[in-house]
Tab-separated table of C-alpha atoms in Angstrom:
chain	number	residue	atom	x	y	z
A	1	UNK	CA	0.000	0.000	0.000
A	2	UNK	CA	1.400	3.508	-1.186
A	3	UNK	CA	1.776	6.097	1.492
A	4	UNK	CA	-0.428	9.038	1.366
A	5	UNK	CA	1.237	11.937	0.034
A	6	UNK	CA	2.512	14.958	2.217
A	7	UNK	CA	4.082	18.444	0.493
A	8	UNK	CA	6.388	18.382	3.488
A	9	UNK	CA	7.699	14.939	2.428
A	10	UNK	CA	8.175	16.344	-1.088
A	11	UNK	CA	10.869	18.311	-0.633
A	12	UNK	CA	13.286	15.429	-0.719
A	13	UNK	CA	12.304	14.536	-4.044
A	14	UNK	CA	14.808	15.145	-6.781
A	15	UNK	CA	12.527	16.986	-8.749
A	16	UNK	CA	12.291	19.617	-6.271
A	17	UNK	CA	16.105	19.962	-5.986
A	18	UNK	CA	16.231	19.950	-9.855
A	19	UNK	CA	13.818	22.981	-9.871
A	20	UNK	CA	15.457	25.244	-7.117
A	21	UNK	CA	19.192	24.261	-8.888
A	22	UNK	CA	17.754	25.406	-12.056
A	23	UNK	CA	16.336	28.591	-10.929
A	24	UNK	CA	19.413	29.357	-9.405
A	25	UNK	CA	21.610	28.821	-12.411
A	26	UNK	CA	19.195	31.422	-14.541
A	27	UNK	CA	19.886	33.831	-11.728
A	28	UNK	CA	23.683	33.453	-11.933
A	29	UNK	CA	23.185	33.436	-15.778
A	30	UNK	CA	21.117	36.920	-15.025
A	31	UNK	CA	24.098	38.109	-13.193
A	32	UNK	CA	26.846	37.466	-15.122
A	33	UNK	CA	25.084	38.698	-18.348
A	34	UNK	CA	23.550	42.248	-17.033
A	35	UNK	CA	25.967	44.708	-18.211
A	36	UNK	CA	25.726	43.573	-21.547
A	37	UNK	CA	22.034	42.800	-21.313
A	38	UNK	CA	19.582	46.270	-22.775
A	39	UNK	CA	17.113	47.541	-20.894
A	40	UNK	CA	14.562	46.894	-23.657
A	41	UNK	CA	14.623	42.943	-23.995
A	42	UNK	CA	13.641	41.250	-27.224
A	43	UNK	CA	11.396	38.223	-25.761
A	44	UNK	CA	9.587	37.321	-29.421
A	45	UNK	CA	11.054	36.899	-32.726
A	46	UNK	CA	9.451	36.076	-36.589
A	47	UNK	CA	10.293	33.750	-39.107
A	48	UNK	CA	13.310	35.567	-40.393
A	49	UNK	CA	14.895	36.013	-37.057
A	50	UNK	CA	14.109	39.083	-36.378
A	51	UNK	CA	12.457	40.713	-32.943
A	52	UNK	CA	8.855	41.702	-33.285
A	53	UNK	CA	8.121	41.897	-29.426
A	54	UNK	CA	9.887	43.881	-26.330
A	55	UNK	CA	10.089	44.330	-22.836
A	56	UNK	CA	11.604	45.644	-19.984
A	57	UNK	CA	14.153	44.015	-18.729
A	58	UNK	CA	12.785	43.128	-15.382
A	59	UNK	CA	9.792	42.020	-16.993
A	60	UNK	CA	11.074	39.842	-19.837
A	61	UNK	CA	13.949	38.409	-17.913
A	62	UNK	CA	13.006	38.794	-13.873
A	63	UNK	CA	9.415	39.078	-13.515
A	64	UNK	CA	8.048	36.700	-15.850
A	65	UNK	CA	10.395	33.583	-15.841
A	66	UNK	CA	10.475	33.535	-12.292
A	67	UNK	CA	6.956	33.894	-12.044
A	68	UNK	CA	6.544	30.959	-14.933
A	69	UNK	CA	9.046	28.626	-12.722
A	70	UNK	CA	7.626	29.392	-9.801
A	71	UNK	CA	4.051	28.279	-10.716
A	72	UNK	CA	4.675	25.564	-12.191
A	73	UNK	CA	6.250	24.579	-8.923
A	74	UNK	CA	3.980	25.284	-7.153
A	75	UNK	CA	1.031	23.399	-9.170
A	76	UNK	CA	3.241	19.962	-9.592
A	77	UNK	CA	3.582	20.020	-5.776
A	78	UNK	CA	0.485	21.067	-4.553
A	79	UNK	CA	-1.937	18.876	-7.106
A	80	UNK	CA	-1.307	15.799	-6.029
A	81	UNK	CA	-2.520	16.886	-2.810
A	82	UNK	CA	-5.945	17.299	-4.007
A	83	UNK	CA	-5.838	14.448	-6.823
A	84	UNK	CA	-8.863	11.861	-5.976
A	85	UNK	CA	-8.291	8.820	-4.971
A	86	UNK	CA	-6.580	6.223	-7.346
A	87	UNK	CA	-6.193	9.018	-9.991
A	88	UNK	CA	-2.727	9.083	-9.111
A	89	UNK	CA	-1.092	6.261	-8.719
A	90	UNK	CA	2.941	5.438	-7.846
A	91	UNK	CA	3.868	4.981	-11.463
A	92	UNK	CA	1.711	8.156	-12.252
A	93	UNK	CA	3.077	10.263	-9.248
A	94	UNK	CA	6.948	8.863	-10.548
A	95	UNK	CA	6.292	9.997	-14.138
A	96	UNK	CA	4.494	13.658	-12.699
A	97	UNK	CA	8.001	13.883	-11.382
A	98	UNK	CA	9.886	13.305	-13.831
A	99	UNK	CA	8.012	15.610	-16.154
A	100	UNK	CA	8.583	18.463	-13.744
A	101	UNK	CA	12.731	17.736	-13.895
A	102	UNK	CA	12.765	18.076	-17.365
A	103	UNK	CA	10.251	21.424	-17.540
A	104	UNK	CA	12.129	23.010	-15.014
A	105	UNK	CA	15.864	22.268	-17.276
A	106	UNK	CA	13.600	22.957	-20.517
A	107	UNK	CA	12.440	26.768	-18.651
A	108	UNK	CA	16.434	27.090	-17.841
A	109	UNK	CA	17.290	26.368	-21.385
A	110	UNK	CA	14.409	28.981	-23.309
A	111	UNK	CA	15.181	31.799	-20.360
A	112	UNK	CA	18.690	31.193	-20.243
A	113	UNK	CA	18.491	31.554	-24.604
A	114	UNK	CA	16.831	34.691	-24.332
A	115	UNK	CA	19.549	36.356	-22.139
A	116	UNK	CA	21.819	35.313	-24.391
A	117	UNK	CA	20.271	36.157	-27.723
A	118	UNK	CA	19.477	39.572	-25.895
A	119	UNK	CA	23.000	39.662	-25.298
A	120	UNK	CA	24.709	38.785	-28.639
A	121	UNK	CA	26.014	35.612	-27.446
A	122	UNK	CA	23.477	32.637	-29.285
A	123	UNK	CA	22.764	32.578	-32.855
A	124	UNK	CA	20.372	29.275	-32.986
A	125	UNK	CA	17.340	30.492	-34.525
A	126	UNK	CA	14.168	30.415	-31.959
A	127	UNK	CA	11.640	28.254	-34.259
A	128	UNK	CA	14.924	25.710	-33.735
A	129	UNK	CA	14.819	26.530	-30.260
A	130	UNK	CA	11.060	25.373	-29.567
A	131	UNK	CA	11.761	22.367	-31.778
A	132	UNK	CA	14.157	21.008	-29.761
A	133	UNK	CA	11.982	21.642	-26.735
A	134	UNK	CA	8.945	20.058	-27.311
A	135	UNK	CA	10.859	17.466	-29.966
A	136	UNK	CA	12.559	16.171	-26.318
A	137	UNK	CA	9.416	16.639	-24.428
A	138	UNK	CA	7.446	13.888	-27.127
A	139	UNK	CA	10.469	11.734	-26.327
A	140	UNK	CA	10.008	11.600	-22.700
A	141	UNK	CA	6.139	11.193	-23.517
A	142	UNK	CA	6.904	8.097	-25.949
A	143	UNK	CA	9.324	6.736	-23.065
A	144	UNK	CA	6.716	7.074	-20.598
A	145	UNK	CA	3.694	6.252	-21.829
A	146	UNK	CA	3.606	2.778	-21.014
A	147	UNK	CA	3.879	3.322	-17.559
A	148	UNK	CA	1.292	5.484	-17.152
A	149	UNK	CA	-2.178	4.279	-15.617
A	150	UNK	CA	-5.983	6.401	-16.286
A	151	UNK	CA	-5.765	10.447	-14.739
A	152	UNK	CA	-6.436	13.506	-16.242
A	153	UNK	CA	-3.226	14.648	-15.567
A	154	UNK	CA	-0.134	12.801	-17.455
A	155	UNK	CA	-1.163	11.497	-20.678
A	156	UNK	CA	-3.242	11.345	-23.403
A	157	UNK	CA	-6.255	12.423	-21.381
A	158	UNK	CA	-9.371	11.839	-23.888
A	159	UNK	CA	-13.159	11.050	-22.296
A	160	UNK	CA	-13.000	8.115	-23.776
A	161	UNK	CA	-9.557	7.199	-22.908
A	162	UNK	CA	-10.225	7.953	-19.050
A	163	UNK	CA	-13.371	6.361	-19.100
A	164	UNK	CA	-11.466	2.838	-20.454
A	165	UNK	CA	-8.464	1.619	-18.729
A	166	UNK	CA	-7.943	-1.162	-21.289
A	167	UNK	CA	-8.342	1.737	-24.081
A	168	UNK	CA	-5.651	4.062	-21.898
A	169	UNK	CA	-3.498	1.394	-21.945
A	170	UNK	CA	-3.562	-0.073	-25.407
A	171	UNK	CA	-3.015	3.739	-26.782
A	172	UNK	CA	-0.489	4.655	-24.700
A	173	UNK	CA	1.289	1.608	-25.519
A	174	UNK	CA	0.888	2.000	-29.419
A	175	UNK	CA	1.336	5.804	-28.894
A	176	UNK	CA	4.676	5.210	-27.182
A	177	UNK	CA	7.050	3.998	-30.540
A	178	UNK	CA	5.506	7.142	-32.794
A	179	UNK	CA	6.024	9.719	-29.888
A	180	UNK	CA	9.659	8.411	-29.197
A	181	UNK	CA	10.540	8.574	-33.286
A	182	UNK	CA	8.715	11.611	-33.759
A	183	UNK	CA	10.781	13.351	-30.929
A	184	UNK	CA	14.078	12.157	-31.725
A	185	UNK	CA	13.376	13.191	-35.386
A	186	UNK	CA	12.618	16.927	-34.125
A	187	UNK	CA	15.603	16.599	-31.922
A	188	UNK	CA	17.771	15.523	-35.110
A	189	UNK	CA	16.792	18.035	-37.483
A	190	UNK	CA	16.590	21.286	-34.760
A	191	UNK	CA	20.074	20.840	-34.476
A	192	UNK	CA	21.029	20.035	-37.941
A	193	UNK	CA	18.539	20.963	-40.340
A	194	UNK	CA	17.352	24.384	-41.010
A	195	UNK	CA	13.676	24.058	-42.014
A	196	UNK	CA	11.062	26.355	-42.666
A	197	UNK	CA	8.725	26.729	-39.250
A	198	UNK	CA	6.072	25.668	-41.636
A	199	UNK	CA	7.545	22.725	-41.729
A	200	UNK	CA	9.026	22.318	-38.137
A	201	UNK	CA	5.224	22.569	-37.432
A	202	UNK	CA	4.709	19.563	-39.545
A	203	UNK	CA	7.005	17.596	-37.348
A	204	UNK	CA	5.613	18.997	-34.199
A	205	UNK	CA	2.048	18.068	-34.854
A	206	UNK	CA	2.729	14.537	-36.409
A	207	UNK	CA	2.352	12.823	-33.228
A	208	UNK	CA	-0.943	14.011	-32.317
A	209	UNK	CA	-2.671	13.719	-35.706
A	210	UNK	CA	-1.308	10.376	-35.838
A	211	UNK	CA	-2.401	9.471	-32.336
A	212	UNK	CA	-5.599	10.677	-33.342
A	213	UNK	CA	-6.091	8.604	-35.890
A	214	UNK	CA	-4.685	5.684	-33.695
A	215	UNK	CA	-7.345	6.318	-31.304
A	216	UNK	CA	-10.306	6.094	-33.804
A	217	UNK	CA	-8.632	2.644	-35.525
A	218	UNK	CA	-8.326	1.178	-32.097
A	219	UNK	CA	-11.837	2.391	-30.893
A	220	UNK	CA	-13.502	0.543	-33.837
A	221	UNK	CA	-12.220	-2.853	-33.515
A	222	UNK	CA	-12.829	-2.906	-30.305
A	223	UNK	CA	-16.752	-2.358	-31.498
């Protein structure tokens, strides 16, 4: 029998040290890079590379991230407090965790490149950037799918899906090979390709249409 969970308990957890290690290293990044970091910070740029949105820079740099990080902290640590019972199960409280590692090194990584861009020090475009993002974020999906029992919180989280725990897991087990090539694909060409974003978009969106269709193929044999 799993123990109940407790926030206080929590803060042992890897994740959480993950988290307050990577916050840390964007301030030190913050520090090291403000005299050559404008006042006016780029935080959005177009197709051809080239900034169509600004703010300040404790807005776009302090304000914001921090405020992103620290909310998303927040939410992984408190929701499992108030998760029903059985919607979150070891395997599903594990993979919750692990998910919350890798956002909190993927916020360090898109802060951390907009310092730098704002700073002359990057030149990776930022449709690459995303990419590579959510191309490693489908991998870890594809990797743990499997694992992963019904909740509306990690997952593919469809009515029907959550309604049918031999659905869930039949999905999420086909689902898991096309997320895993589809991400390592994204990862591939964001760091060795330059494509169009049209077609970045393309790659991005291929699991999910193709999930999609999984889901309808699977739902009528079963009928």
């Amino acid at each position: 029998m799993s123990k109940p969970y407790r926030i206080r308990d929590e803060w042992k957890q890897t994740w959480v040290h993950i988290t307050i290690l990577c916050m840390s290293s964007y301030g030190a990044i913050l520090v090291l890079l403000r005299d050559r970091l404008p006042e006016q910070i780029a935080i959005h740029w177009g197709p051809d590379d080239v900034a169509d949105g600004f703010a300040g820079f404790w807005e776009g740099l302090v304000l914001f991230p921090y405020g992103f990080m620290v909310l998303m902290f927040l939410t992984v640590l408190v929701v499992p407090k108030f998760a029903k019972k059985g919607q979150l199960s070891p395997n599903n409280l594990k993979s919750l965790r692990l998910i919350a590692s890798i956002m909190s090194l993927t916020n360090l990584l898109l802060f951390s490149y907009v310092a730098l861009k704002n700073a002359g020090g990057i030149e990776m475009q930022p449709s690459s950037l995303v990419l590579l993002i959510v191309g490693s974020t489908t991998l870890i999906g594809g990797i743990i799918f499997p694992k992963l029992s019904p909740n509306p919180y990690i997952g593919i989280r469809t009515k029907a899906l959550l309604e049918d725990e031999e659905l869930w897991r039949k999905v999420h087990r086909l689902s898991a090979p096309i997320w895993i090539g589809f991400g390592l694909i994204a990862i591939v060409v964001a760091l060795t390709i330059p494509l169009a974003p049209a077609a970045q978009l393309v790659i991005l969106l291929g699991p999910l249409v193709v999930t999609g269709v999984l889901i309808q193929i699977v739902k009528k044999r079963r009928t």
